Structure formats: structure tokens, C-alpha cells
XYZ file of N, CA, C and O in Angstrom:
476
model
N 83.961 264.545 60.372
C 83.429 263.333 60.960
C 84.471 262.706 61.884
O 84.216 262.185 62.970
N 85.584 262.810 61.366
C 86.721 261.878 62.604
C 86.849 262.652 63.840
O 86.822 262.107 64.944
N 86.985 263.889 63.679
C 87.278 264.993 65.030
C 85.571 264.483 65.882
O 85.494 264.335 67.102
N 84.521 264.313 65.049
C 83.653 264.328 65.945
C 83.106 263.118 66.749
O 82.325 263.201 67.697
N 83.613 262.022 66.245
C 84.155 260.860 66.848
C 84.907 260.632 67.467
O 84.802 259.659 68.214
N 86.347 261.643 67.452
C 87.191 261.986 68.548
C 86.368 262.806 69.655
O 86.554 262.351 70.784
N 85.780 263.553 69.618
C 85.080 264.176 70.860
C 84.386 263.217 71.291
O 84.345 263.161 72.520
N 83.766 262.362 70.691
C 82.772 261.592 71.332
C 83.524 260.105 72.309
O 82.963 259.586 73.274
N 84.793 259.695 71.771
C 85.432 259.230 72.294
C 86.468 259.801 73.700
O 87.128 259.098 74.465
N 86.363 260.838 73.691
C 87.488 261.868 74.430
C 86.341 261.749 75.497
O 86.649 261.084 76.486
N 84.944 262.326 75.471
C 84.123 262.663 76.382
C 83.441 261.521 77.193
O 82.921 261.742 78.287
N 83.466 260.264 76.598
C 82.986 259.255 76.955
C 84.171 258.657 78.127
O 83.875 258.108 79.189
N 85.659 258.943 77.588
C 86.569 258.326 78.560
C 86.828 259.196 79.736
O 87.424 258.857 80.758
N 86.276 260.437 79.455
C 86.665 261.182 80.603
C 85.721 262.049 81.235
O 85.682 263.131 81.820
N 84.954 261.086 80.858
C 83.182 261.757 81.563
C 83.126 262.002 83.080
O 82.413 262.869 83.587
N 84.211 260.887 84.004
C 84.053 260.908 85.246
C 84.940 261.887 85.811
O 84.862 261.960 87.037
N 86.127 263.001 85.015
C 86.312 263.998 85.015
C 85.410 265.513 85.419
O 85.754 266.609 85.862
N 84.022 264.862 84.978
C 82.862 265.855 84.567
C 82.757 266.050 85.984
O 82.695 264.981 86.591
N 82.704 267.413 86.942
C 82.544 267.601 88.002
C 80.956 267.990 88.122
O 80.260 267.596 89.057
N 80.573 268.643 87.277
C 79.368 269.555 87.458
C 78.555 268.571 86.030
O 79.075 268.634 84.915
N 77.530 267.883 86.214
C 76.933 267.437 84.736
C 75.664 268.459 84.384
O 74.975 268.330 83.373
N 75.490 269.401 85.296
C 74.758 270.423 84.376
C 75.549 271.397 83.053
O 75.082 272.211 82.256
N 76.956 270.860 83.278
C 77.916 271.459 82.516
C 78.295 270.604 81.382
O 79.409 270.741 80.877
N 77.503 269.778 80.965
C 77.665 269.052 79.903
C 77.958 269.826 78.856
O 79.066 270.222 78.495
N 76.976 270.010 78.419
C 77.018 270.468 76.916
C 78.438 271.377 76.479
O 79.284 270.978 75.679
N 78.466 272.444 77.074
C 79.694 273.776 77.182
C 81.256 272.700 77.262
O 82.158 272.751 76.426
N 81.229 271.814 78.446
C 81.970 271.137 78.575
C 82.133 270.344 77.298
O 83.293 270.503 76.921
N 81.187 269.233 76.131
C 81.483 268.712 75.107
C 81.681 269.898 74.147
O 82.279 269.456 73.167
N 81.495 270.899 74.039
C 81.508 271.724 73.020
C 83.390 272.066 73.029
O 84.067 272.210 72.011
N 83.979 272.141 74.675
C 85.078 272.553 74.748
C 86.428 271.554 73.975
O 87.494 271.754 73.393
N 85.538 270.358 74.430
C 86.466 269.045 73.286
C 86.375 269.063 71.829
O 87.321 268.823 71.079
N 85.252 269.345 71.488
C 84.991 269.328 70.159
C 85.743 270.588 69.113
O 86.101 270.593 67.935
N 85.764 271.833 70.468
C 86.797 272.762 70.001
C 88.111 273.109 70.109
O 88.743 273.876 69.382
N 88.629 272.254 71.443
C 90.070 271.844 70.837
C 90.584 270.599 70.008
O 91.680 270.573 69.449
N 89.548 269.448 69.994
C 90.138 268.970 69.067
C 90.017 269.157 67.595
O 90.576 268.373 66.828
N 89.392 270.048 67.219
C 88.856 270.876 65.934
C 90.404 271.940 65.552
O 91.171 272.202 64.626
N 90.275 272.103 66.282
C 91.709 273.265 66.556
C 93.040 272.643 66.261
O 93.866 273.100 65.471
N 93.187 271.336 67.119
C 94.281 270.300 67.073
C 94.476 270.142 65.256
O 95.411 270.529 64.555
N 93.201 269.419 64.865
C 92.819 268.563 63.578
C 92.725 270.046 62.577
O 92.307 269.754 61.457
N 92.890 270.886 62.665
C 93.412 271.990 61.560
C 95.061 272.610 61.815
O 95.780 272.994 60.892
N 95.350 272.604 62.893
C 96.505 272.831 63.256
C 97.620 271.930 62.592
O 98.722 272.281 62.169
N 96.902 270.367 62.618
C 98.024 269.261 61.731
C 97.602 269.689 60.271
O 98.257 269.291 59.308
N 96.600 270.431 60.132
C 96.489 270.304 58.665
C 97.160 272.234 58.277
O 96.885 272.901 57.279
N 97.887 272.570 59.249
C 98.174 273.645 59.009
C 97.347 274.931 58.169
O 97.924 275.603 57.314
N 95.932 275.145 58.553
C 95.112 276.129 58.228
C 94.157 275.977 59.209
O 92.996 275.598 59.053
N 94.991 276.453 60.739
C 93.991 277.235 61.900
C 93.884 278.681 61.349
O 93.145 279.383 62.038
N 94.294 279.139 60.556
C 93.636 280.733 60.019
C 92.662 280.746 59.112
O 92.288 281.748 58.502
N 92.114 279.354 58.974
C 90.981 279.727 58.335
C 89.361 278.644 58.917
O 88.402 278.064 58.409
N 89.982 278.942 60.331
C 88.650 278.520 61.123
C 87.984 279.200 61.080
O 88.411 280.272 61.509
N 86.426 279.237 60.567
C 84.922 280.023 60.550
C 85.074 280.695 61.779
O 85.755 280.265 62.709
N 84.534 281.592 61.782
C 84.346 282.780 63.482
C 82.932 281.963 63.654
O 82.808 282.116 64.869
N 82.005 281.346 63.339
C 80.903 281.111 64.143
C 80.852 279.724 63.858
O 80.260 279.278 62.875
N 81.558 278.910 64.829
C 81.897 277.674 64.069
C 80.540 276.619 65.429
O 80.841 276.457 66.611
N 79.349 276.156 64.885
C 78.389 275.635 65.445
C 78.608 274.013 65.624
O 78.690 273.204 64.699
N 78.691 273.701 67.180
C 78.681 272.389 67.371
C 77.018 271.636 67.841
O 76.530 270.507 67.804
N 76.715 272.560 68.129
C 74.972 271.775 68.366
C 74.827 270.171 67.738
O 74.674 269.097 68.319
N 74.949 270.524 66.276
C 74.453 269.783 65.703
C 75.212 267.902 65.832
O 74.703 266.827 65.518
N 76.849 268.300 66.544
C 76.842 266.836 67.100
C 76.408 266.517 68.427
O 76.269 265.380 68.878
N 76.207 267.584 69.011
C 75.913 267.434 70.341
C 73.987 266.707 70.112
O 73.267 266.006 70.823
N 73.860 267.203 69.088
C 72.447 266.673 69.057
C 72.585 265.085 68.354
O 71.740 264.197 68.472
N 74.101 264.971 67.469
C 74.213 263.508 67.375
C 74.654 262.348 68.526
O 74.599 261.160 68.209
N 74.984 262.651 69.538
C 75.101 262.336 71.039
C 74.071 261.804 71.553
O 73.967 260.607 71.823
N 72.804 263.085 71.815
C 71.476 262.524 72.075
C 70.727 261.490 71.346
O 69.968 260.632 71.798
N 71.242 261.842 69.584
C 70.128 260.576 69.204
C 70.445 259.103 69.492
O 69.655 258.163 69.410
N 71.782 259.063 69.856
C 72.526 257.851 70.131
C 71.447 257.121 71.187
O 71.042 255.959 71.137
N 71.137 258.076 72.078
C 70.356 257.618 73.364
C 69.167 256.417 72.875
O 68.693 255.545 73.604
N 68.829 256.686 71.298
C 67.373 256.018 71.010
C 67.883 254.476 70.683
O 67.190 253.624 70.127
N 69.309 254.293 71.169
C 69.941 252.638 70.811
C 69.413 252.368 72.331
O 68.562 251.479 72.304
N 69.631 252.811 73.518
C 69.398 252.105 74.639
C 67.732 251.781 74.910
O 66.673 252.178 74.423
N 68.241 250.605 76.221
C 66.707 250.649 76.433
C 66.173 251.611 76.966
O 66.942 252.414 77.494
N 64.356 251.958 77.048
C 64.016 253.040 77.955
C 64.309 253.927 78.825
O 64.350 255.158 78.815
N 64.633 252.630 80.052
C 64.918 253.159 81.013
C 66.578 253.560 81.623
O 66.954 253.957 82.726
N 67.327 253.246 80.336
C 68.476 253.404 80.904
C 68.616 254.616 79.779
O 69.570 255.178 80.318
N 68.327 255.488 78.505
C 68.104 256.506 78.342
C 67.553 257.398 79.241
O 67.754 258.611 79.302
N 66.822 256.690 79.956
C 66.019 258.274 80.695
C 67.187 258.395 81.970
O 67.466 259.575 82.186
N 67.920 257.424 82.851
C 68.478 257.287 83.594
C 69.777 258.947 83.046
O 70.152 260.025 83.506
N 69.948 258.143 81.920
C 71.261 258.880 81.333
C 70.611 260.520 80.695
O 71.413 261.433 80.503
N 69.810 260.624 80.548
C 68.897 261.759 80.030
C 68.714 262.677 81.562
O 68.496 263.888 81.563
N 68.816 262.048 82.513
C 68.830 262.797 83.786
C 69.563 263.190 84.457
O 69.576 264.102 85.284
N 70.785 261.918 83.840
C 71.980 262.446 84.742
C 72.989 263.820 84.238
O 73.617 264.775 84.695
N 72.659 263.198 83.073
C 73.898 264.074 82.041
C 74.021 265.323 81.454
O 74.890 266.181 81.295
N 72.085 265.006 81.009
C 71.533 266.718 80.184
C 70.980 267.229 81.654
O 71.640 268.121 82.187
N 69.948 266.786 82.269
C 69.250 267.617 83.441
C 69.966 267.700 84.553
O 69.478 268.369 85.464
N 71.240 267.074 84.757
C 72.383 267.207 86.288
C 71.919 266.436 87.001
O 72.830 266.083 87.751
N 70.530 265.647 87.385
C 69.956 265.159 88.964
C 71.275 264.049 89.017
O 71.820 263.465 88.080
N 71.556 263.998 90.455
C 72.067 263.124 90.685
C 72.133 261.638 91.118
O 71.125 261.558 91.819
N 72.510 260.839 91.123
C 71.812 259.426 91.600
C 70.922 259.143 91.908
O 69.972 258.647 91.303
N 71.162 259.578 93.548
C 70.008 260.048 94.656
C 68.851 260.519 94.287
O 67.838 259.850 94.490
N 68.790 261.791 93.662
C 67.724 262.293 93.047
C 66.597 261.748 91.956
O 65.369 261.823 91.944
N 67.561 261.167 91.048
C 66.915 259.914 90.313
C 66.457 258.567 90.809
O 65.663 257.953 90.097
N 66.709 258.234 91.515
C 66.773 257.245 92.740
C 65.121 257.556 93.177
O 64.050 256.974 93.007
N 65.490 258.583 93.712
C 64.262 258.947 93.963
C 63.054 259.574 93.252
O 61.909 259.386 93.664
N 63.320 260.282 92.233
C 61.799 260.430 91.443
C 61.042 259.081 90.533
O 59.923 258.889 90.056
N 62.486 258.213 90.609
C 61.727 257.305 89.334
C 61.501 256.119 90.630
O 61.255 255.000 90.179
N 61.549 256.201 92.180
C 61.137 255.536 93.004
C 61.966 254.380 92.427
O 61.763 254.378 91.213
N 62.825 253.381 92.773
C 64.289 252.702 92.311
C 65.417 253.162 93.275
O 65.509 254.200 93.931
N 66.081 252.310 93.194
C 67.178 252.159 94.283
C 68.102 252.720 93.903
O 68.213 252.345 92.736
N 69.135 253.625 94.187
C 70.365 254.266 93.640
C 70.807 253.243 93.183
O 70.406 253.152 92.023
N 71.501 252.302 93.490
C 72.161 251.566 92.851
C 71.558 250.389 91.194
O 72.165 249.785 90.310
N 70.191 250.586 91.528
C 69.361 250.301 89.698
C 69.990 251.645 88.817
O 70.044 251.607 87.588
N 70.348 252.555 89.424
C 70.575 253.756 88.615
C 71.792 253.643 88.364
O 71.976 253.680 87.148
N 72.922 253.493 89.076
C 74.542 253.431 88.971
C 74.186 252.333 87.709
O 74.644 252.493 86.577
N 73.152 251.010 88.143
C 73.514 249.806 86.784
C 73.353 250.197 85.760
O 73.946 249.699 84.804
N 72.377 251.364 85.609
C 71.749 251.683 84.079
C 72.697 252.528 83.673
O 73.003 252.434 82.484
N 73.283 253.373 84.356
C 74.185 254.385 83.785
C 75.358 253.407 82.842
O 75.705 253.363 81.662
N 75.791 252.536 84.370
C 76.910 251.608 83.802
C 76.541 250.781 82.125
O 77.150 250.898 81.062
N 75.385 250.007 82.445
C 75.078 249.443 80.955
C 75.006 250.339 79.832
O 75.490 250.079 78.730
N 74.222 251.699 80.212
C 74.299 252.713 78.859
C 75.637 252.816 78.549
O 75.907 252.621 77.364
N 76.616 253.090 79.353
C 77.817 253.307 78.702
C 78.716 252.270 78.178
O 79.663 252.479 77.420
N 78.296 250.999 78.698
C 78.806 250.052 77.863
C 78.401 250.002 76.180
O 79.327 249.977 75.369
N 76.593 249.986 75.576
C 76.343 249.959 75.032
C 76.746 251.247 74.045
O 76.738 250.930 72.856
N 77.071 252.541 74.294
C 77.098 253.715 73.722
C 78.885 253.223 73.038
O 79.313 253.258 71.884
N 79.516 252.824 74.263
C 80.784 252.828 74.001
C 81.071 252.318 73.092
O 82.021 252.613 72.368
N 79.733 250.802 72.845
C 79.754 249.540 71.446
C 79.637 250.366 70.501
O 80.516 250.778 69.745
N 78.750 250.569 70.527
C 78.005 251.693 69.372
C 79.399 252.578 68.625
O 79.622 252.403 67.427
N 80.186 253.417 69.366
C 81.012 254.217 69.191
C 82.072 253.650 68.406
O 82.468 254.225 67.393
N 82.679 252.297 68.898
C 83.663 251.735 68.850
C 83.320 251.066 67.275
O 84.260 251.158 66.486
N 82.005 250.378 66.733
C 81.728 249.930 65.669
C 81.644 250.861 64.531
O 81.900 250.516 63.377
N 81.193 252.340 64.959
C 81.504 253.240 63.908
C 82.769 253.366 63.268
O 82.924 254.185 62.363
């Protein structure tokens, strides 16, 4: 549970790192597996990391987070992050101004960050 709160904190501060956001997922999986690596390494038994060691299942605790925001700033963030569209693109299918989209992104991540920070 702490390593996966560390990923979730690691990925949140350095999301704007994220060059490609169709590369999400692979990309959180890569934090979650070095800091998994790190957090056995201090505990001195990286030789007995599982060979099929499955992160899905926080990556799917990530998404449910989404059901704290409002509607439309989940779907904002549901487009940008899991499906790649970019601003613009969202901007334009949900007919909205790029910059309603930059706000929603911005407020989701305020609120996610609350969320994170109170755990």
C-alpha cells in the first residue's frame, strides 16, 4: 500500500514529464516498478520479487479515483490521459473551449491531489 501511494504521488508530480499520454499506463506501471524494486531493495529481499508481478490492479485504483470528480472534469481527464486526445481535440468533440479543458484538467488535479494527500 505505501509503494502504491508512492507511485501515485510520483506520477501525479511528474505527469507533465509525460510526453506521449497514450503512454500512460506502461509509463505508471514503470514507477510502480521501480519504486517496488527501491521498497524491497531497503528491505533487502529484491531476490525474492514474483516473476509475474501484476500492477493493473492499482492502475485500476487510479481510475476509480476519477468517480470523486465532477462529470465533466472525469471525462476531460478520461480523455486526456487514458485515450491521449489532446486539448484541442477535446476542445473540440465535447464542443468547449480549450481553455474549459486546461480548467478541468487543472481542478481534477487539484482535487485528486486532495484526495491523495488525505490518504
Amino acid at each position: 500500500q505505501e509503494v502504491a501511494q508512492a507511485t501515485w504521488i510520483e506520477a501525479w508530480t511528474c505527469i507533465g514529464k509525460l510526453s506521449e499520454p497514450r503512454a500512460f499506463a506502461s509509463w505508471l506501471r514503470q514507477i510502480a516498478f521501480r519504486l517496488s524494486c527501491n521498497h524491497l531493495r531497503k528491505k533487502k529481499s529484491l531476490h525474492s520479487l514474483p516473476e509475474n508481478v501484476a500492477y493493473e490492479p492499482s492502475i485500476a485504483w487510479l481510475w476509480s479515483l476519477l468517480r470523486c470528480l465532477a462529470p465533466a472534469q472525469a471525462r476531460v481527464v478520461k480523455m486526456h490521459f487514458e485515450e491521449g486526445y489532446t486539448v484541442n481535440e477535446i476542445a473540440s468533440q465535447l464542443a468547449i473551449p480549450a481553455g474549459t479543458v486546461k480548467s478541468r484538467i487543472r481542478l481534477a488535479k487539484g482535487v485528486l491531489r486532495q484526495r491523495l494527500e488525505d490518504k
